[in-house]
Every structure is written in structure tokens, then in C-alpha cells.
């Protein structure tokens, strides 16, 4: 113990961070946790937590100390089940698998497999304009990511595609702390695995898709068959709810900030900045975790070797120490340094794809839609890892 070490009572809290109540409106709690200390001990979960921007960023950039190799989920069952997932690897093993993901997420690959996203976005917006009023989540945010990600992975274009959405949401709960929400996710995780093994076989996958690439790598012996299946699950799960939540949250924020929508309409070059600002504010992935490989001291607080450390992207992105007036949606802020996509070796390889989808949709809206009006407020989903609404209604003209 260092002489400067603070007593645990000064940085400990019994807050139930994963209760429905907190997950539904986490931001006041994050502020409290950020103000409490640079490292917080969450006694209910025996977890150390990083909630300030600087500490989250530093930890994510130090994989040798904050390791993913013992899993990034918050329970041992998920960490065991995900042990072949790219998320749960450190270099050098991580680099081999990561290259396959990076190659299969380049814009050239995306365009070749999924077609022109701008054309698809315009079709969606035209349809919704004709409709006038619609659900911002199911009618708007779901459509492009489901088509694009399912095409990229190579899943057959059949009814099963719709099921994957529920499975992806469940897979993030599967990674949360043990409890009712985690238990309820188990049948979905099982169904997804069965679907992949039985239906997404190499002969059924779409030509040139990511699935074909990874099965090809498995046939050549570069990766194992289990790794190939895990990679397909990872690609589908990581690419769906995250992007859907980002699109749904940004549309809602534009609806409730009409002056910001007007700014985007006046200058379409603000579209990328506005989408990133939506992602910063509502961070589609709120948490993951690492395990310390040595004692780490942060401003007088020691995190012992072998501790699980939660890092909150959602809180880092609202840290007033880093972003002035962080609770304000500012379409021109352009927070390129957001923690929403992680930082360091695990930085999201899908950031470009998510941006291509978001930009296509909001550019099409900016070109055609003068007003976005909220008709019915969002209902948020209390998920252990992700954040997003399940429904809300808007009217566009
Ligand atoms: C707005 C949308 C997205 C957000 C906010 C997001 C967020 C994240 C975050 C925070 C991580 C890091 C997890 C960790 O370090 O433990 C991550 C990793 C990952 N994401 Fe994304 N993601 C998004 C979209 C996508 C898309 C569209 C895909 C692909 C289809 C994708 C695929 C992946 C993969 C494969 C990883 C694992 C990378 C690694 O461990 O090296 N993501 N994402």
C-alpha cells in the first residue's frame, strides 16, 4: 500500500449501477461517480470503475496493464463463452483475427457486398416522407443496419434475418452482471448459435460475404472452425444494436433540438459531426471491462493486480472535465475523440461502416426533410451494456 493511498470508503459506493432505474437514466449517476473519485469501487459488484474521460482513455490505451484476455464481460459464464471472441484477446493473438475484421470492414468491401448505401438511404427516407409519421427505431433506425450487416455477414435473405435483432440485444445482456437480466438472455444466445451452425453454413452464405471469408480462412487452417463461428456472431452482434442505437438516438436528439436540425439543414457538411455528437451523448455501448495484470495506482488509489475494472464509455463522453457543457447536443461539436468506439488496440473496426450508414441516412434526411417533430417520447431499453430506445414516434415533412 502506498503512503498516499486513499481509504476505500472515500471512493467506494453501494450504487446499483445495473438496476433498471439507473440504466434507464444513467447520466446523473455518472456525474456523481465522476465527482466521487478518479477510480470508484462498486461494492455491489466487486468492481473498480473508471468514469472520467482521461482515466478511461489512459486505461484503454494500456492493454498490457488493462488486459482483455480474461474477458471483457461482467460475468464468468460470458467470459468463458466468449473466450474465442476478438474482444477477449490481447496482442499478438488479437492482431491475427483483427486483420480479418479490418479487411472485411473497409469501405471497398462494404460497397461491393452491400451496394450503394446512399441509394438505400434515399429509398428509406422517401418511403417515410410519404408516410409522414413513423417509429424512429423500428421504421427508421433498424432498416439500413439490418440490411447492410446481414448482407456483409452473408446471412441468407430470409425471415430469419429479423430474429437476429432480438438475439443481438440479448447477447449484450448475456455479458452483464449475473442476475435476472443475464439469465433471461440465455435462450436467445443458444438460439443464435444454433441458427449459425445449422443455417449459416458456408454453402448458404451470400457470395463474397464476411462469412465466406472466415469459413475460407478456417478451411485453410488459418483459424479454427469455432473461431469462424465466433467471428460471425461477433460481427453480427457488434454491428447491429450499436449502429441502430446510434441512428435512433441521433434522430431523437435532432427532433428535440430543432435549432440544431436547422443548422444541419443549412450546412449539410455538419452531418458527420451531428451523427458523432449523437453517438457521444448516448454512447451505444456504455461499458466493457478489463482485468489488471499488476497493481495500478491512479491518483493515490491502488487497483490491485487481478481486479476487474469497468470502463464507462457513456460517462467518459459526458465528462465536463473534457467536453464543455456535455449534456448539450451541439451539432457542430464534432467530437472525433469520443470514447464511444473505444480507444487503443480494440478500437471499433466498424466505426467507418457505422459512419457510412449514419451519414447516408442523415444526408438523405437533410436533403429532403425540413422538420422532424417528436410525437411520442422514447422508451429506453435497460440493457446491461448497450443504450438505446425501443420505440418513439416522430413526424417529418
Ligand atoms: C455506432 C456504432 C458502433 C459503436 C458505438 C461501437 C462500439 C464499439 C466498442 C466500444 C468496441 C470495443 C469493445 C472493447 O474494447 O472491449 C467495439 C469493438 C468492435 N466493434 Fe464496434 N461499434 C459500432 C459499430 C460496429 C459495426 C457496424 C461493426 C461491424 C459490423 C462493429 C464491429 C466491432 C468489432 C468486430 C469489435 C471488436 C474489435 C476488437 O476487439 O478489436 N462495430 N465497438
Short mmCIF file of C-alpha atoms and ligand atoms in Angstrom, two decimals:
data_model
loop_
_atom_site.label_atom_id
_atom_site.label_comp_id
_atom_site.label_asym_id
_atom_site.label_seq_id
_atom_site.Cartn_x
_atom_site.Cartn_y
_atom_site.Cartn_z
CA UNK A 1 0.00 0.00 0.00
CA UNK A 2 1.38 3.44 -0.89
CA UNK A 3 1.57 6.18 1.72
CA UNK A 4 -0.69 8.35 -0.41
CA UNK A 5 -3.33 5.67 -0.83
CA UNK A 6 -6.84 6.83 -0.02
CA UNK A 7 -9.04 4.79 2.29
CA UNK A 8 -11.51 2.69 0.26
CA UNK A 9 -14.50 4.33 1.96
CA UNK A 10 -13.64 7.61 0.19
CA UNK A 11 -14.02 6.12 -3.27
CA UNK A 12 -16.48 3.30 -2.65
CA UNK A 13 -20.19 3.29 -3.45
CA UNK A 14 -23.03 0.81 -3.00
CA UNK A 15 -24.92 2.25 -6.01
CA UNK A 16 -26.59 -0.49 -8.08
CA UNK A 17 -25.28 0.68 -11.42
CA UNK A 18 -27.06 -2.15 -13.26
CA UNK A 19 -30.53 -1.66 -11.80
CA UNK A 20 -33.24 -0.82 -14.34
CA UNK A 21 -33.70 2.55 -12.68
CA UNK A 22 -30.06 3.58 -13.17
CA UNK A 23 -29.72 2.12 -16.67
CA UNK A 24 -32.81 3.99 -17.84
CA UNK A 25 -31.30 7.34 -16.83
CA UNK A 26 -27.62 6.81 -16.03
CA UNK A 27 -26.29 10.32 -16.61
CA UNK A 28 -26.91 11.93 -13.17
CA UNK A 29 -25.39 8.82 -11.58
CA UNK A 30 -22.34 9.02 -13.85
CA UNK A 31 -21.81 12.63 -12.81
CA UNK A 32 -21.91 11.61 -9.17
CA UNK A 33 -19.43 8.77 -9.79
CA UNK A 34 -17.08 11.07 -11.73
CA UNK A 35 -17.15 13.57 -8.89
CA UNK A 36 -16.61 10.89 -6.24
CA UNK A 37 -13.09 9.92 -7.34
CA UNK A 38 -10.88 9.13 -10.38
CA UNK A 39 -11.40 5.44 -9.58
CA UNK A 40 -14.58 4.20 -7.93
CA UNK A 41 -15.14 0.91 -6.14
CA UNK A 42 -18.61 -0.52 -6.88
CA UNK A 43 -19.09 -2.68 -3.81
CA UNK A 44 -22.27 -4.37 -5.03
CA UNK A 45 -20.39 -5.90 -7.97
CA UNK A 46 -16.86 -6.04 -6.55
CA UNK A 47 -15.72 -3.95 -9.48
CA UNK A 48 -13.44 -0.98 -9.85
CA UNK A 49 -14.93 1.61 -12.19
CA UNK A 50 -13.44 4.34 -14.37
CA UNK A 51 -15.93 7.07 -15.22
CA UNK A 52 -13.79 10.10 -16.13
CA UNK A 53 -12.63 10.67 -19.72
CA UNK A 54 -8.87 10.84 -19.01
CA UNK A 55 -8.81 7.67 -16.92
CA UNK A 56 -10.92 5.70 -19.41
CA UNK A 57 -8.73 6.78 -22.31
CA UNK A 58 -5.46 6.01 -20.47
CA UNK A 59 -6.66 2.53 -19.45
CA UNK A 60 -7.89 1.66 -22.93
CA UNK A 61 -4.52 2.60 -24.36
CA UNK A 62 -2.60 0.34 -21.97
CA UNK A 63 -3.64 -3.21 -22.88
CA UNK A 64 -0.59 -4.67 -21.13
CA UNK A 65 -1.94 -3.43 -17.77
CA UNK A 66 -5.67 -3.48 -18.53
CA UNK A 67 -5.94 -6.83 -20.30
CA UNK A 68 -8.87 -8.25 -22.28
CA UNK A 69 -7.54 -11.82 -22.17
CA UNK A 70 -9.68 -12.76 -19.15
CA UNK A 71 -12.76 -11.44 -20.92
CA UNK A 72 -14.45 -8.07 -21.15
CA UNK A 73 -17.88 -9.19 -19.94
CA UNK A 74 -19.07 -8.80 -16.36
CA UNK A 75 -19.71 -12.43 -15.50
CA UNK A 76 -17.63 -15.62 -15.72
CA UNK A 77 -20.16 -17.52 -17.89
CA UNK A 78 -19.99 -14.97 -20.69
CA UNK A 79 -16.24 -14.65 -20.37
CA UNK A 80 -15.89 -18.41 -20.79
CA UNK A 81 -18.35 -18.49 -23.72
CA UNK A 82 -16.58 -15.56 -25.42
CA UNK A 83 -13.05 -16.77 -24.91
CA UNK A 84 -12.53 -17.12 -28.69
CA UNK A 85 -14.01 -13.68 -29.38
CA UNK A 86 -11.74 -10.94 -30.69
CA UNK A 87 -12.96 -8.77 -27.80
CA UNK A 88 -11.37 -11.14 -25.31
CA UNK A 89 -7.86 -11.29 -26.73
CA UNK A 90 -4.65 -9.34 -26.23
CA UNK A 91 -1.95 -8.96 -28.88
CA UNK A 92 -0.32 -10.86 -30.52
CA UNK A 93 -3.30 -13.27 -30.90
CA UNK A 94 -5.60 -10.30 -31.29
CA UNK A 95 -3.68 -8.96 -34.33
CA UNK A 96 -4.26 -12.07 -36.48
CA UNK A 97 -8.03 -12.06 -36.00
CA UNK A 98 -8.26 -8.29 -36.16
CA UNK A 99 -6.78 -8.21 -39.66
CA UNK A 100 -9.68 -10.34 -40.94
CA UNK A 101 -12.19 -7.89 -39.41
CA UNK A 102 -10.34 -4.83 -40.69
CA UNK A 103 -10.26 -6.20 -44.25
CA UNK A 104 -13.96 -7.09 -44.14
CA UNK A 105 -14.97 -3.64 -42.92
CA UNK A 106 -13.18 -1.49 -45.46
CA UNK A 107 -15.49 0.80 -47.50
CA UNK A 108 -14.50 -1.06 -50.70
CA UNK A 109 -15.64 -4.39 -49.23
CA UNK A 110 -18.82 -2.81 -47.86
CA UNK A 111 -19.77 -1.27 -51.23
CA UNK A 112 -19.03 -4.47 -53.11
CA UNK A 113 -21.18 -6.63 -50.82
CA UNK A 114 -23.88 -4.27 -49.55
CA UNK A 115 -24.28 -1.95 -52.55
CA UNK A 116 -24.73 1.83 -52.52
CA UNK A 117 -25.82 2.96 -49.05
CA UNK A 118 -26.86 6.42 -50.27
CA UNK A 119 -29.38 4.90 -52.68
CA UNK A 120 -30.82 2.69 -49.92
CA UNK A 121 -30.98 5.64 -47.50
CA UNK A 122 -32.90 7.76 -50.03
CA UNK A 123 -35.39 4.94 -50.57
CA UNK A 124 -36.00 4.70 -46.81
CA UNK A 125 -36.43 8.47 -46.42
CA UNK A 126 -38.75 8.72 -49.45
CA UNK A 127 -40.95 5.98 -48.03
CA UNK A 128 -41.10 7.61 -44.59
CA UNK A 129 -41.80 11.04 -46.05
CA UNK A 130 -44.81 9.57 -47.81
CA UNK A 131 -45.89 8.02 -44.53
CA UNK A 132 -45.37 11.24 -42.52
CA UNK A 133 -45.43 9.75 -39.03
CA UNK A 134 -43.42 6.67 -38.05
CA UNK A 135 -41.46 4.84 -35.36
CA UNK A 136 -37.95 6.29 -35.15
CA UNK A 137 -36.49 2.93 -34.09
CA UNK A 138 -38.26 0.17 -35.98
CA UNK A 139 -39.22 2.10 -39.13
CA UNK A 140 -36.07 4.22 -39.46
CA UNK A 141 -33.08 3.07 -37.40
CA UNK A 142 -33.41 -0.68 -37.94
CA UNK A 143 -33.58 -0.80 -41.67
CA UNK A 144 -30.21 0.11 -43.11
CA UNK A 145 -28.04 -1.60 -40.44
CA UNK A 146 -30.04 -4.83 -40.65
CA UNK A 147 -29.78 -4.97 -44.45
CA UNK A 148 -26.15 -3.94 -44.58
CA UNK A 149 -24.79 -6.06 -41.72
CA UNK A 150 -26.79 -9.14 -42.69
CA UNK A 151 -25.56 -8.82 -46.30
CA UNK A 152 -21.99 -8.30 -45.13
CA UNK A 153 -22.02 -11.34 -42.87
CA UNK A 154 -23.73 -13.19 -45.71
CA UNK A 155 -26.86 -14.45 -43.98
CA UNK A 156 -29.46 -15.75 -46.43
CA UNK A 157 -32.11 -13.14 -47.30
CA UNK A 158 -34.97 -14.84 -45.47
CA UNK A 159 -37.28 -14.32 -42.48
CA UNK A 160 -34.56 -15.41 -40.03
CA UNK A 161 -32.83 -12.06 -40.52
CA UNK A 162 -35.38 -10.34 -38.29
CA UNK A 163 -34.67 -12.72 -35.41
CA UNK A 164 -31.07 -11.65 -35.21
CA UNK A 165 -32.09 -8.30 -33.73
CA UNK A 166 -33.50 -9.79 -30.54
CA UNK A 167 -30.51 -12.09 -30.29
CA UNK A 168 -28.05 -9.22 -30.55
CA UNK A 169 -29.78 -7.29 -27.75
CA UNK A 170 -29.77 -10.46 -25.64
CA UNK A 171 -26.10 -11.07 -26.29
CA UNK A 172 -25.20 -7.78 -24.62
CA UNK A 173 -27.31 -8.67 -21.57
CA UNK A 174 -25.55 -12.03 -21.56
CA UNK A 175 -22.34 -10.03 -20.93
CA UNK A 176 -23.76 -8.09 -17.97
CA UNK A 177 -23.55 -8.96 -14.28
CA UNK A 178 -25.24 -12.21 -13.19
CA UNK A 179 -28.91 -11.77 -12.34
CA UNK A 180 -32.35 -11.91 -13.94
CA UNK A 181 -31.41 -9.88 -17.00
CA UNK A 182 -28.44 -12.12 -17.70
CA UNK A 183 -30.42 -15.33 -17.14
CA UNK A 184 -33.21 -14.16 -19.45
CA UNK A 185 -30.67 -13.74 -22.28
CA UNK A 186 -29.55 -17.40 -22.28
CA UNK A 187 -32.21 -18.94 -24.60
CA UNK A 188 -31.55 -16.25 -27.23
CA UNK A 189 -27.79 -16.82 -27.13
CA UNK A 190 -28.42 -20.55 -27.63
CA UNK A 191 -30.87 -19.95 -30.49
CA UNK A 192 -28.38 -17.69 -32.24
CA UNK A 193 -25.63 -20.27 -32.01
CA UNK A 194 -27.94 -22.98 -33.37
CA UNK A 195 -29.04 -20.74 -36.23
CA UNK A 196 -25.44 -20.05 -37.18
CA UNK A 197 -24.38 -23.66 -37.03
CA UNK A 198 -27.44 -25.03 -38.86
CA UNK A 199 -28.36 -22.30 -41.34
CA UNK A 200 -25.39 -20.08 -41.91
CA UNK A 201 -23.30 -22.88 -43.35
CA UNK A 202 -20.78 -22.00 -45.99
CA UNK A 203 -22.96 -23.19 -48.91
CA UNK A 204 -25.88 -20.97 -47.83
CA UNK A 205 -23.91 -17.78 -47.20
CA UNK A 206 -24.06 -14.98 -49.77
CA UNK A 207 -21.12 -14.90 -52.21
CA UNK A 208 -18.13 -12.65 -51.28
CA UNK A 209 -19.52 -12.16 -47.76
CA UNK A 210 -17.59 -11.94 -44.49
CA UNK A 211 -18.95 -15.37 -43.57
CA UNK A 212 -17.40 -16.88 -46.71
CA UNK A 213 -14.10 -15.14 -45.92
CA UNK A 214 -13.92 -16.53 -42.37
CA UNK A 215 -15.03 -20.03 -43.33
CA UNK A 216 -12.43 -19.89 -46.10
CA UNK A 217 -9.77 -18.97 -43.53
CA UNK A 218 -10.92 -21.88 -41.36
CA UNK A 219 -10.68 -24.30 -44.29
CA UNK A 220 -7.12 -23.14 -44.93
CA UNK A 221 -6.33 -23.78 -41.26
CA UNK A 222 -5.57 -20.10 -40.54
CA UNK A 223 -8.24 -20.02 -37.84
CA UNK A 224 -10.30 -22.76 -36.20
CA UNK A 225 -13.91 -23.60 -37.08
CA UNK A 226 -15.01 -22.39 -33.61
CA UNK A 227 -13.21 -19.10 -34.17
CA UNK A 228 -15.01 -18.73 -37.52
CA UNK A 229 -18.45 -19.14 -35.89
CA UNK A 230 -17.50 -16.81 -33.03
CA UNK A 231 -16.32 -14.20 -35.54
CA UNK A 232 -19.63 -14.29 -37.39
CA UNK A 233 -21.55 -13.88 -34.15
CA UNK A 234 -19.21 -11.07 -33.15
CA UNK A 235 -19.61 -9.26 -36.46
CA UNK A 236 -23.41 -9.51 -36.44
CA UNK A 237 -23.87 -8.64 -32.76
CA UNK A 238 -21.32 -5.83 -32.70
CA UNK A 239 -22.61 -4.23 -35.86
CA UNK A 240 -26.35 -4.16 -35.27
CA UNK A 241 -27.62 -2.73 -31.99
CA UNK A 242 -24.71 -0.31 -31.75
CA UNK A 243 -25.47 1.32 -35.09
CA UNK A 244 -29.23 1.10 -34.63
CA UNK A 245 -28.95 2.82 -31.24
CA UNK A 246 -26.67 5.49 -32.72
CA UNK A 247 -29.10 6.26 -35.55
CA UNK A 248 -32.18 6.16 -33.29
CA UNK A 249 -30.60 8.40 -30.64
CA UNK A 250 -29.36 10.94 -33.19
CA UNK A 251 -32.76 11.25 -34.88
CA UNK A 252 -34.40 11.75 -31.48
CA UNK A 253 -31.80 14.38 -30.48
CA UNK A 254 -32.38 16.23 -33.75
CA UNK A 255 -36.13 16.10 -33.18
CA UNK A 256 -35.87 17.64 -29.71
CA UNK A 257 -33.25 20.21 -30.80
CA UNK A 258 -34.92 21.84 -33.86
CA UNK A 259 -32.33 24.66 -33.97
CA UNK A 260 -29.61 22.01 -34.41
CA UNK A 261 -31.58 20.30 -37.19
CA UNK A 262 -31.90 23.69 -38.88
CA UNK A 263 -28.11 24.13 -38.58
CA UNK A 264 -27.60 20.76 -40.31
CA UNK A 265 -30.14 21.66 -42.98
CA UNK A 266 -28.33 24.96 -43.57
CA UNK A 267 -24.98 23.23 -43.91
CA UNK A 268 -25.04 19.56 -44.88
CA UNK A 269 -21.33 19.33 -44.12
CA UNK A 270 -22.42 19.16 -40.45
CA UNK A 271 -23.97 15.70 -40.94
CA UNK A 272 -20.87 13.71 -39.82
CA UNK A 273 -20.40 15.98 -36.81
CA UNK A 274 -24.07 15.75 -35.80
CA UNK A 275 -24.04 11.93 -36.04
CA UNK A 276 -20.88 11.73 -33.94
CA UNK A 277 -22.43 14.09 -31.39
CA UNK A 278 -25.44 11.76 -31.12
CA UNK A 279 -23.04 8.86 -30.56
CA UNK A 280 -21.09 10.84 -27.95
CA UNK A 281 -24.17 11.79 -26.00
CA UNK A 282 -25.95 8.44 -25.96
CA UNK A 283 -22.94 6.07 -26.39
CA UNK A 284 -24.49 2.90 -27.89
CA UNK A 285 -22.04 0.77 -25.88
CA UNK A 286 -21.92 2.08 -22.32
CA UNK A 287 -19.44 -0.30 -20.68
CA UNK A 288 -17.00 -3.13 -21.03
CA UNK A 289 -14.25 -4.23 -18.66
CA UNK A 290 -10.64 -5.35 -18.38
CA UNK A 291 -8.56 -7.18 -15.74
CA UNK A 292 -5.41 -5.61 -14.28
CA UNK A 293 -2.16 -7.52 -14.78
CA UNK A 294 -0.35 -5.60 -11.98
CA UNK A 295 -1.12 -3.21 -9.14
CA UNK A 296 -2.01 0.15 -10.71
CA UNK A 297 -2.04 3.44 -8.84
CA UNK A 298 -4.31 6.19 -10.09
CA UNK A 299 -4.08 9.47 -8.17
CA UNK A 300 -3.39 7.77 -4.84
CA UNK A 301 -5.83 4.88 -5.30
CA UNK A 302 -4.38 1.42 -5.89
CA UNK A 303 -6.26 -1.07 -8.05
CA UNK A 304 -4.77 -4.45 -7.07
CA UNK A 305 -3.46 -6.90 -9.68
CA UNK A 306 -6.22 -9.26 -10.88
CA UNK A 307 -9.08 -6.77 -10.36
CA UNK A 308 -11.88 -6.41 -12.87
CA UNK A 309 -12.11 -2.79 -13.97
CA UNK A 310 -15.21 -1.39 -15.64
CA UNK A 311 -14.72 1.49 -18.06
CA UNK A 312 -17.73 3.57 -18.91
CA UNK A 313 -17.65 4.99 -22.42
CA UNK A 314 -21.02 6.60 -21.70
CA UNK A 315 -19.74 8.50 -18.69
CA UNK A 316 -16.40 9.46 -20.28
CA UNK A 317 -18.34 11.00 -23.14
CA UNK A 318 -20.30 13.20 -20.72
CA UNK A 319 -17.28 14.24 -18.66
CA UNK A 320 -17.40 18.00 -18.15
CA UNK A 321 -13.63 17.87 -17.50
CA UNK A 322 -13.23 17.09 -21.20
CA UNK A 323 -16.35 18.27 -23.07
CA UNK A 324 -17.68 21.72 -22.15
CA UNK A 325 -21.42 21.67 -21.47
CA UNK A 326 -21.51 17.90 -22.14
CA UNK A 327 -25.28 17.45 -21.80
CA UNK A 328 -25.97 19.86 -24.66
CA UNK A 329 -26.44 18.44 -28.17
CA UNK A 330 -24.23 20.61 -30.35
CA UNK A 331 -24.38 19.51 -33.99
CA UNK A 332 -21.15 21.40 -34.73
CA UNK A 333 -19.10 19.97 -31.81
CA UNK A 334 -17.57 17.19 -33.96
CA UNK A 335 -16.27 15.09 -31.04
CA UNK A 336 -13.82 12.97 -33.08
CA UNK A 337 -12.04 11.99 -29.87
CA UNK A 338 -15.19 10.38 -28.43
CA UNK A 339 -14.64 7.22 -26.38
CA UNK A 340 -17.82 5.65 -27.82
CA UNK A 341 -15.80 3.46 -30.21
CA UNK A 342 -13.19 2.59 -27.58
CA UNK A 343 -9.53 3.55 -28.00
CA UNK A 344 -6.31 1.57 -28.33
CA UNK A 345 -5.98 -1.91 -29.83
CA UNK A 346 -9.69 -2.78 -29.59
CA UNK A 347 -10.88 0.48 -31.21
CA UNK A 348 -14.02 -0.44 -33.09
CA UNK A 349 -13.18 -1.67 -36.60
CA UNK A 350 -16.80 -0.94 -37.59
CA UNK A 351 -16.54 2.81 -36.99
CA UNK A 352 -16.22 3.56 -40.70
CA UNK A 353 -19.14 1.30 -41.59
CA UNK A 354 -21.36 2.79 -38.86
CA UNK A 355 -20.42 6.26 -40.09
CA UNK A 356 -21.18 5.35 -43.71
CA UNK A 357 -24.66 4.19 -42.63
CA UNK A 358 -25.36 7.18 -40.38
CA UNK A 359 -24.07 9.72 -42.89
CA UNK A 360 -26.13 8.20 -45.71
CA UNK A 361 -29.32 8.33 -43.64
CA UNK A 362 -28.91 11.83 -42.20
CA UNK A 363 -27.67 13.26 -45.53
CA UNK A 364 -30.80 11.91 -47.21
CA UNK A 365 -32.92 13.45 -44.43
CA UNK A 366 -31.09 16.80 -44.65
CA UNK A 367 -31.71 16.93 -48.38
CA UNK A 368 -35.40 16.19 -48.15
CA UNK A 369 -36.82 16.91 -44.70
CA UNK A 370 -37.41 20.39 -43.28
CA UNK A 371 -38.89 19.45 -39.93
CA UNK A 372 -38.58 16.49 -37.54
CA UNK A 373 -41.16 16.63 -34.81
CA UNK A 374 -41.32 14.35 -31.77
CA UNK A 375 -44.82 12.86 -31.42
CA UNK A 376 -44.22 10.35 -28.63
CA UNK A 377 -41.20 10.28 -26.29
CA UNK A 378 -38.75 7.37 -26.37
CA UNK A 379 -38.99 4.26 -24.22
CA UNK A 380 -35.43 3.27 -23.33
CA UNK A 381 -34.23 -0.33 -23.01
CA UNK A 382 -32.50 -1.22 -19.73
CA UNK A 383 -29.62 -3.25 -21.23
CA UNK A 384 -26.50 -4.14 -19.21
CA UNK A 385 -24.06 -3.00 -21.91
CA UNK A 386 -25.84 -1.04 -24.62
CA UNK A 387 -28.07 2.03 -24.54
CA UNK A 388 -30.85 2.82 -26.95
CA UNK A 389 -34.59 3.36 -27.25
CA UNK A 390 -37.01 0.57 -28.21
CA UNK A 391 -39.57 2.95 -29.69
CA UNK A 392 -40.60 6.61 -30.16
CA UNK A 393 -42.68 8.35 -32.76
CA UNK A 394 -41.74 11.25 -35.00
CA UNK A 395 -43.38 13.20 -37.82
CA UNK A 396 -41.33 14.55 -40.73
CA UNK A 397 -42.29 16.90 -43.50
C1 LIG B 1 -22.14 3.39 -33.65
C2 LIG B 1 -21.81 2.13 -33.84
C3 LIG B 1 -20.78 1.37 -33.04
C4 LIG B 1 -20.30 1.60 -31.77
C5 LIG B 1 -20.65 2.72 -30.83
C6 LIG B 1 -19.33 0.54 -31.50
C7 LIG B 1 -18.61 0.43 -30.31
C8 LIG B 1 -17.60 -0.49 -30.10
C9 LIG B 1 -16.78 -0.55 -28.92
C10 LIG B 1 -16.90 0.37 -27.72
C11 LIG B 1 -15.88 -1.57 -29.08
C12 LIG B 1 -14.78 -2.01 -28.12
C13 LIG B 1 -15.11 -3.06 -27.11
C14 LIG B 1 -13.92 -3.36 -26.21
O1 LIG B 1 -12.87 -2.76 -26.31
O2 LIG B 1 -13.99 -4.22 -25.33
C15 LIG B 1 -16.16 -2.16 -30.37
C16 LIG B 1 -15.49 -3.22 -30.90
C17 LIG B 1 -15.87 -3.89 -32.04
N1 LIG B 1 -16.82 -3.48 -32.95
FE1 LIG B 1 -17.95 -1.84 -32.83
N2 LIG B 1 -19.28 -0.29 -32.58
C18 LIG B 1 -20.14 0.17 -33.54
C19 LIG B 1 -20.38 -0.38 -34.79
C20 LIG B 1 -19.80 -1.53 -35.26
C21 LIG B 1 -20.06 -2.14 -36.56
C22 LIG B 1 -21.02 -1.57 -37.61
C23 LIG B 1 -19.33 -3.29 -36.61
C24 LIG B 1 -19.24 -4.31 -37.70
C25 LIG B 1 -20.15 -4.78 -38.44
C26 LIG B 1 -18.58 -3.38 -35.38
C27 LIG B 1 -17.71 -4.40 -35.06
C28 LIG B 1 -16.89 -4.42 -33.95
C29 LIG B 1 -15.92 -5.48 -33.68
C30 LIG B 1 -15.66 -6.69 -34.55
C31 LIG B 1 -15.28 -5.13 -32.48
C32 LIG B 1 -14.15 -5.89 -31.78
C33 LIG B 1 -12.82 -5.21 -32.10
C34 LIG B 1 -11.65 -5.71 -31.29
O3 LIG B 1 -11.83 -6.28 -30.22
O4 LIG B 1 -10.51 -5.48 -31.77
N3 LIG B 1 -18.88 -2.30 -34.59
N4 LIG B 1 -17.20 -1.48 -30.98
#
